[in-house]
Structure formats: structure tokens, C-alpha cells
């Protein structure tokens, strides 16, 4: 099946620094990529939807200036957590979709962010 | 009220039992996804359904569009099936996804 690679799988950073997480579709072109965060023992929370070449659409309550999403190519999307704080510590997951609206979802392995 | 409701939230079964996880949704969707998340966090897409029934190995997923309901069945359950199962509905308008809260399944040997 299609593979989505997420990097890094875990990262520890100091409060106030910025962290970039990459999501790559390795063997297909992803028209749409999604970013989620997940707190312990909770389900996925969709943060934003990004279509290649256009600005991301953020879910209500997600700060677009805090969580910068770039989807510059059909195989790469990045999430940058700017000026990270301990409350940003979470598990961040991306997924990629081949065909808009009805395509199957392929998930990255997730990135665990810990902000000290 | 969530747009996608799952039941049960937690489920413990003996190895070999037949398992059913239910998903009801209140929004119009173009496709219903069943996802599996293992303790390490990785998520695998099990099924994507827009109608009828799909089968993959011991897993069966069904959807009833009129009743806005989907079920995931696991036959001859095994401890390696222990995971969180999440259903998610995708819509055409705005390409939105609505996630259920997940069902945590534990299969005991």
C-alpha cells in the first residue's frame, strides 16, 4: 500500500523554540494532506487541511500563526510549531489523500513532541 | 453531540470471540473510514466505505447509508487485534473529516 513517512518520530525542545515536522508521501502524489494532534487516551483532533499549492484550512480553535502549515509539493507537507510551549506537547499525525473528497487516507507514523 | 458516535468505548473479549464495533453519524458523508491505532501510535486505514460491505481477512465492514450507520466486525479475534479502532466520516463539501472517539479493544488470550 501507499506509504506516508513522518519525520521526526519524536522531538524534545525547549520552550520558545520552533519545531518543524515533515510529512512525505513516498510513492504517490497527495492532493490533500491533513494534520492532527492527539492527547493521551483521546481520539484524533483534526487541526488543518492542506491542499497542494494553496493555504491550509484550519479547524476552529487552531491558531494558524502558531501552527504553520506548508504544502509546497504533491509529496511534502510541513507543520511548524512556532514558539512552542509545554502545552503544545502532544502526538502530531499527518495523513495524505490521493483523490480529493473520496480518496483513501494513508497515515504517517506520528511525531511525539515534548516541550520542556 | 459529536457528528460521529462510536460504541462501545471500551471492549474486552476472549480470544476467538466475534467482535462488533458500531459507528453512527449525523452528517452527510461521502465515505466512511475505519482506522486502527496500535499502542505505539501508528494508524492504519482498514477500510474506506461508501456503500455495502467490504471484507479483508478476518475483518468485515458494513455501512447502511439510509440509517447512517456502520459496523466493523472481527471474526475469531486474536490478542494482536488489541488496538483502538476509530471511525471517521469524510464529506465532499470542504473535504472535512469527522472522527469518532475510538473504541479501545483488548483481546485476552
XYZ file of C-alpha atoms in Angstrom:
225
model
C 0.000 0.000 0.000
C 0.870 3.646 -0.183
C 3.421 4.907 2.321
C 3.465 8.156 4.238
C 6.620 8.995 6.120
C 6.662 11.418 9.009
C 9.806 12.903 10.499
C 10.953 13.236 13.182
C 9.171 10.491 15.087
C 9.948 12.210 18.343
C 11.419 15.528 19.315
C 12.221 17.306 22.544
C 12.708 21.033 22.504
C 12.980 23.978 24.841
C 10.110 26.346 25.397
C 10.174 29.218 22.932
C 11.822 27.337 20.086
C 10.167 26.291 16.838
C 9.860 22.725 15.644
C 9.223 21.524 12.093
C 7.578 18.188 11.334
C 7.640 16.770 7.821
C 5.085 14.548 6.167
C 6.002 12.898 2.885
C 4.005 10.655 0.599
C 6.676 8.289 -0.689
C 5.039 6.552 -3.611
C 2.054 8.635 -4.583
C 1.004 12.218 -5.090
C -1.143 13.562 -2.304
C -3.650 16.156 -3.385
C -4.637 16.748 0.212
C -2.803 16.314 3.495
C -4.263 16.512 6.957
C -2.634 17.333 10.263
C -3.950 16.042 13.579
C -2.956 16.152 17.184
C -3.800 13.556 19.742
C -3.678 13.802 23.504
C -3.236 10.664 25.625
C -6.229 8.343 25.538
C -8.137 10.663 23.220
C -9.086 10.386 19.590
C -7.610 12.322 16.726
C -8.296 16.022 16.539
C -8.092 17.463 13.060
C -6.007 20.634 13.077
C -5.917 21.621 9.444
C -6.388 20.501 5.881
C -3.904 21.486 3.249
C -4.151 21.237 -0.499
C -1.018 21.461 -2.567
C -0.229 24.990 -3.616
C -2.861 26.711 -1.527
C -3.219 27.951 2.027
C -4.220 25.479 4.673
C -7.715 25.481 6.108
C -7.555 25.460 9.882
C -10.153 23.999 12.207
C -11.853 26.269 14.679
C -9.673 26.961 17.665
C -6.392 26.136 15.955
C -4.069 29.142 15.725
C -2.755 29.435 12.196
C 0.119 31.663 13.298
C 1.119 29.115 15.895
C 0.897 26.053 13.680
C 2.308 26.948 10.278
C 1.489 24.505 7.513
C 3.189 24.446 4.158
C 2.208 22.123 1.324
C 4.577 23.180 -1.414
C 4.548 19.978 -3.403
C 2.339 16.970 -4.000
C 4.591 14.822 -1.834
C 5.525 17.056 1.083
C 3.710 18.983 3.752
C 5.301 20.516 6.828
C 3.903 21.564 10.182
C 5.912 24.101 12.144
C 5.041 24.642 15.783
C 6.268 28.157 16.436
C 7.398 29.395 19.827
C 6.500 26.069 21.364
C 5.250 25.869 24.929
C 4.771 22.869 27.218
C 1.037 22.803 26.425
C 1.952 22.129 22.785
C 3.412 18.789 23.836
C 1.371 16.199 22.005
C 1.356 13.484 19.380
C 1.095 15.020 15.904
C -0.008 12.867 12.985
C -0.381 13.569 9.304
C -2.371 11.766 6.678
C -2.377 12.030 2.929
C -5.175 11.503 0.488
C -4.754 10.618 -3.152
C -8.040 11.810 -4.527
C -9.802 14.747 -3.002
C -13.005 14.030 -1.042
C -13.260 10.298 -1.604
C -9.706 9.045 -1.530
C -8.355 6.591 0.967
C -6.340 8.030 3.827
C -2.755 6.998 4.494
C -1.251 7.950 7.813
C 2.226 8.863 8.897
C 3.762 7.197 11.942
C 3.240 10.256 14.058
C 5.602 12.662 15.795
C 5.732 12.950 19.548
C 6.629 16.467 20.626
C 7.752 17.226 24.143
C 8.346 20.850 25.036
C 10.369 21.397 28.183
C -23.165 15.986 20.355
C -20.454 14.577 18.136
C -21.112 14.198 14.452
C -19.715 10.671 14.685
C -20.550 8.436 17.635
C -18.885 5.119 18.354
C -19.839 2.326 20.681
C -18.675 0.771 22.825
C -15.862 2.989 24.089
C -14.061 0.051 25.643
C -14.344 -3.615 24.850
C -12.666 -6.664 26.322
C -13.061 -10.009 24.613
C -11.730 -13.522 24.909
C -9.583 -14.806 22.100
C -11.772 -16.327 19.399
C -14.831 -14.208 20.077
C -16.742 -12.374 17.376
C -16.487 -8.621 17.897
C -18.662 -5.783 16.638
C -17.910 -2.079 16.889
C -20.603 0.370 15.879
C -20.432 3.823 14.342
C -23.318 6.227 13.796
C -23.045 9.574 12.099
C -25.320 12.554 11.791
C -23.716 14.384 8.885
C -23.820 13.655 5.199
C -20.625 11.888 4.245
C -19.144 10.667 1.019
C -17.043 7.928 2.610
C -16.686 6.229 5.971
C -13.231 5.188 7.122
C -12.299 2.602 9.714
C -8.870 3.138 11.241
C -6.763 1.041 13.601
C -4.320 2.611 16.021
C -1.867 0.419 17.911
C -0.346 1.385 21.279
C 2.736 2.824 19.605
C 0.532 5.396 17.907
C 0.767 4.342 14.289
C -2.519 4.421 12.400
C -3.560 2.095 9.630
C -6.533 2.619 7.381
C -8.550 -0.604 7.423
C -11.468 0.245 5.188
C -12.975 3.047 3.212
C -16.677 2.526 2.513
C -19.286 4.448 0.650
C -21.843 1.635 0.431
C -22.402 -2.034 1.139
C -19.802 -4.268 2.684
C -16.082 -4.938 2.481
C -14.047 -7.848 3.802
C -10.351 -8.170 4.437
C -9.185 -11.317 6.150
C -10.989 -11.578 9.482
C -12.275 -8.016 9.275
C -15.632 -7.059 7.802
C -17.024 -3.551 7.494
C -20.576 -2.686 6.576
C -22.374 0.574 6.034
C -26.062 1.461 5.828
C -26.359 4.837 4.156
C -30.056 5.286 4.936
C -29.563 4.598 8.626
C -26.212 6.445 8.736
C -24.618 3.539 10.496
C -21.533 1.442 10.001
C -20.168 -1.607 11.793
C -16.751 -3.176 11.997
C -16.714 -6.905 12.724
C -13.737 -9.007 13.737
C -14.140 -12.753 13.463
C -12.045 -15.188 15.502
C -10.463 -12.349 17.459
C -6.818 -12.581 18.457
C -4.706 -10.689 21.011
C -2.907 -8.917 18.168
C -6.247 -7.290 17.292
C -5.942 -5.299 20.524
C -5.910 -1.670 19.437
C -8.045 1.445 19.250
C -10.476 1.427 16.361
C -11.652 4.763 15.033
C -14.332 5.524 12.518
C -14.236 8.729 10.528
C -16.604 10.247 8.026
C -15.392 12.328 5.132
C -17.586 14.888 3.399
C -17.412 16.310 -0.068
C -18.106 19.861 0.989
C -14.894 21.389 2.298
C -13.289 17.934 2.446
C -13.974 17.744 6.157
C -13.424 14.720 8.346
C -15.323 13.893 11.494
C -13.722 11.411 13.866
C -15.338 9.151 16.382
C -13.803 8.987 19.846
C -12.490 5.496 19.253
C -13.129 2.056 20.687
C -10.358 0.537 22.753
C -10.335 -3.220 22.176
C -8.446 -5.685 24.340
C -8.441 -9.336 23.349
C -7.383 -11.659 26.153
C -5.653 -14.951 25.328
